[in-house]
Amino acid sequence: MNIPTNLKYTKDHEWVLIEGDTATVGITDFAQKELGDIVYVEVETLDQTLSKDEVFGTVEAVKTVSDLFLPLSGEIVEFNDSLESEPEKVNSDPYGDGWMVKVKFENESEIEELLSSDDYKALIGA
């Protein structure tokens, strides 16, 4: 199971890459394996400001639909448009080309509430 140490994680299986005041968000390798073949990613919150843990979109797999929860409060400033035509990137490269949104976050202290890679490994029993 791939769990990069340079990322932060949520209990809802999102990963977060912090770069300055922007966070890139996607779902973890564990989450995409649990969901199975992803056929659609929907994010209709572009340019909206949401609170931490609010739903920012959904990911649809062959068997299920799952909400995506925002790990940090802030404005969604970018959506990975390539997922509209190639949602399978979430399966093939969840930490790279399969990223979902970029968020200009508002509250740096929320970062401390995220899980480290070791904490996430413990959560999923890896």
C-alpha positions as a LaTeX table, in Angstrom:
\begin{tabular}{lrrr}
\hline
Residue & $x$ (\AA) & $y$ (\AA) & $z$ (\AA) \\
\hline
Met1 & 0.00 & 0.00 & 0.00 \\
Asn2 & 1.39 & 3.36 & $-1.05$ \\
Ile3 & 1.24 & 5.97 & 1.75 \\
Pro4 & 3.70 & 8.81 & 0.98 \\
Thr5 & 5.33 & 10.32 & 4.06 \\
Asn6 & 5.31 & 13.90 & 2.67 \\
Leu7 & 1.50 & 14.07 & 2.73 \\
Lys8 & $-1.11$ & 14.56 & 5.45 \\
Tyr9 & $-4.25$ & 12.43 & 5.66 \\
Thr10 & $-7.82$ & 12.46 & 6.94 \\
Lys11 & $-9.90$ & 9.78 & 8.62 \\
Asp12 & $-12.14$ & 10.00 & 5.53 \\
His13 & $-9.23$ & 8.81 & 3.31 \\
Glu14 & $-8.30$ & 12.07 & 1.62 \\
Trp15 & $-4.65$ & 13.06 & 1.25 \\
Val16 & $-3.35$ & 16.62 & 1.46 \\
Leu17 & $-0.20$ & 18.18 & 0.03 \\
Ile18 & 0.58 & 21.58 & 1.60 \\
Glu19 & 2.41 & 24.09 & $-0.61$ \\
Gly20 & 2.48 & 27.60 & 0.85 \\
Asp21 & $-1.15$ & 28.61 & 1.46 \\
Thr22 & $-2.53$ & 26.05 & $-1.01$ \\
Ala23 & $-3.44$ & 22.44 & $-0.37$ \\
Thr24 & $-3.79$ & 19.84 & $-3.13$ \\
Val25 & $-6.38$ & 17.19 & $-2.21$ \\
Gly26 & $-7.16$ & 13.73 & $-3.52$ \\
Ile27 & $-8.20$ & 10.32 & $-2.24$ \\
Thr28 & $-5.72$ & 7.78 & $-0.93$ \\
Asp29 & $-4.50$ & 4.61 & $-2.56$ \\
Phe30 & $-6.46$ & 2.70 & 0.11 \\
Ala31 & $-9.67$ & 4.58 & $-0.75$ \\
Gln32 & $-9.42$ & 4.05 & $-4.49$ \\
Lys33 & $-8.81$ & 0.32 & $-3.97$ \\
Glu34 & $-11.83$ & 0.10 & $-1.66$ \\
Leu35 & $-14.03$ & 1.94 & $-4.18$ \\
Gly36 & $-12.90$ & $-0.07$ & $-7.20$ \\
Asp37 & $-12.97$ & 1.24 & $-10.75$ \\
Ile38 & $-13.75$ & 4.96 & $-10.63$ \\
Val39 & $-16.00$ & 6.08 & $-13.47$ \\
Tyr40 & $-16.85$ & 9.67 & $-12.54$ \\
Val41 & $-15.58$ & 12.51 & $-10.34$ \\
Glu42 & $-17.93$ & 15.42 & $-9.68$ \\
Val43 & $-16.85$ & 18.70 & $-8.11$ \\
Glu44 & $-19.33$ & 21.56 & $-8.37$ \\
Thr45 & $-17.75$ & 23.67 & $-5.63$ \\
Leu46 & $-15.08$ & 25.44 & $-7.69$ \\
Asp47 & $-14.60$ & 29.05 & $-6.51$ \\
Gln48 & $-16.65$ & 28.36 & $-3.37$ \\
Thr49 & $-15.41$ & 28.75 & 0.19 \\
Leu50 & $-16.23$ & 25.76 & 2.36 \\
Ser51 & $-15.57$ & 24.75 & 5.94 \\
Lys52 & $-13.43$ & 21.83 & 6.97 \\
Asp53 & $-15.28$ & 18.49 & 6.64 \\
Glu54 & $-17.92$ & 19.88 & 4.24 \\
Val55 & $-18.65$ & 17.81 & 1.13 \\
Phe56 & $-16.81$ & 19.29 & $-1.87$ \\
Gly57 & $-17.73$ & 16.64 & $-4.41$ \\
Thr58 & $-18.39$ & 12.98 & $-5.08$ \\
Val59 & $-16.53$ & 10.10 & $-6.63$ \\
Glu60 & $-18.51$ & 7.43 & $-8.40$ \\
Ala61 & $-17.25$ & 3.89 & $-8.81$ \\
Val62 & $-18.91$ & 0.98 & $-10.58$ \\
Lys63 & $-20.60$ & $-0.20$ & $-7.37$ \\
Thr64 & $-20.95$ & 2.92 & $-5.20$ \\
Val65 & $-20.89$ & 6.71 & $-4.87$ \\
Ser66 & $-18.84$ & 8.32 & $-2.12$ \\
Asp67 & $-18.77$ & 11.90 & $-0.82$ \\
Leu68 & $-15.50$ & 13.82 & $-0.76$ \\
Phe69 & $-14.85$ & 15.83 & 2.41 \\
Leu70 & $-12.72$ & 18.98 & 2.48 \\
Pro71 & $-9.77$ & 18.48 & 4.86 \\
Leu72 & $-9.12$ & 22.22 & 5.41 \\
Ser73 & $-11.41$ & 25.26 & 5.38 \\
Gly74 & $-10.90$ & 27.49 & 2.38 \\
Glu75 & $-11.71$ & 28.37 & $-1.21$ \\
Ile76 & $-11.56$ & 25.71 & $-3.89$ \\
Val77 & $-9.41$ & 27.44 & $-6.50$ \\
Glu78 & $-8.77$ & 24.63 & $-8.98$ \\
Phe79 & $-10.34$ & 21.36 & $-10.14$ \\
Asn80 & $-8.39$ & 18.70 & $-12.00$ \\
Asp81 & $-10.35$ & 19.00 & $-15.27$ \\
Ser82 & $-8.62$ & 15.96 & $-16.75$ \\
Leu83 & $-10.71$ & 13.77 & $-14.41$ \\
Glu84 & $-13.83$ & 14.67 & $-16.41$ \\
Ser85 & $-12.60$ & 12.60 & $-19.36$ \\
Glu86 & $-10.18$ & 10.29 & $-17.49$ \\
Pro87 & $-11.56$ & 9.53 & $-14.01$ \\
Glu88 & $-9.51$ & 6.33 & $-13.98$ \\
Lys89 & $-6.45$ & 8.48 & $-13.17$ \\
Val90 & $-7.69$ & 8.36 & $-9.57$ \\
Asn91 & $-7.15$ & 4.58 & $-9.67$ \\
Ser92 & $-3.89$ & 4.55 & $-11.62$ \\
Asp93 & $-2.15$ & 7.52 & $-9.96$ \\
Pro94 & $-4.07$ & 8.68 & $-6.85$ \\
Tyr95 & $-1.17$ & 10.81 & $-5.51$ \\
Gly96 & $-0.18$ & 12.30 & $-8.88$ \\
Asp97 & $-2.39$ & 12.83 & $-11.93$ \\
Gly98 & $-5.43$ & 11.70 & $-9.91$ \\
Trp99 & $-5.48$ & 14.74 & $-7.60$ \\
Met100 & $-8.90$ & 16.36 & $-7.36$ \\
Val101 & $-8.87$ & 19.96 & $-6.10$ \\
Lys102 & $-6.60$ & 22.72 & $-4.89$ \\
Val103 & $-7.73$ & 24.74 & $-1.89$ \\
Lys104 & $-6.48$ & 28.12 & $-0.71$ \\
Phe105 & $-6.83$ & 27.34 & 2.98 \\
Glu106 & $-7.72$ & 29.87 & 5.65 \\
Asn107 & $-6.68$ & 28.35 & 8.97 \\
Glu108 & $-3.15$ & 26.97 & 9.26 \\
Ser109 & $-3.92$ & 25.45 & 12.66 \\
Glu110 & $-6.25$ & 22.93 & 10.94 \\
Ile111 & $-3.17$ & 21.29 & 9.41 \\
Glu112 & $-2.19$ & 20.07 & 12.87 \\
Glu113 & $-5.48$ & 18.12 & 13.05 \\
Leu114 & $-4.57$ & 16.04 & 9.98 \\
Leu115 & $-2.98$ & 12.61 & 10.27 \\
Ser116 & 0.67 & 11.83 & 9.56 \\
Ser117 & 1.48 & 8.88 & 7.29 \\
Asp118 & 2.15 & 6.73 & 10.38 \\
Asp119 & $-1.18$ & 7.75 & 11.93 \\
Tyr120 & $-2.96$ & 6.93 & 8.67 \\
Lys121 & $-1.24$ & 3.54 & 8.43 \\
Ala122 & $-2.47$ & 2.78 & 11.94 \\
Leu123 & $-6.01$ & 3.88 & 10.98 \\
Ile124 & $-6.22$ & 1.48 & 8.04 \\
Gly125 & $-4.20$ & $-1.29$ & 9.65 \\
Ala126 & $-1.36$ & $-1.16$ & 7.14 \\
\hline
\end{tabular}
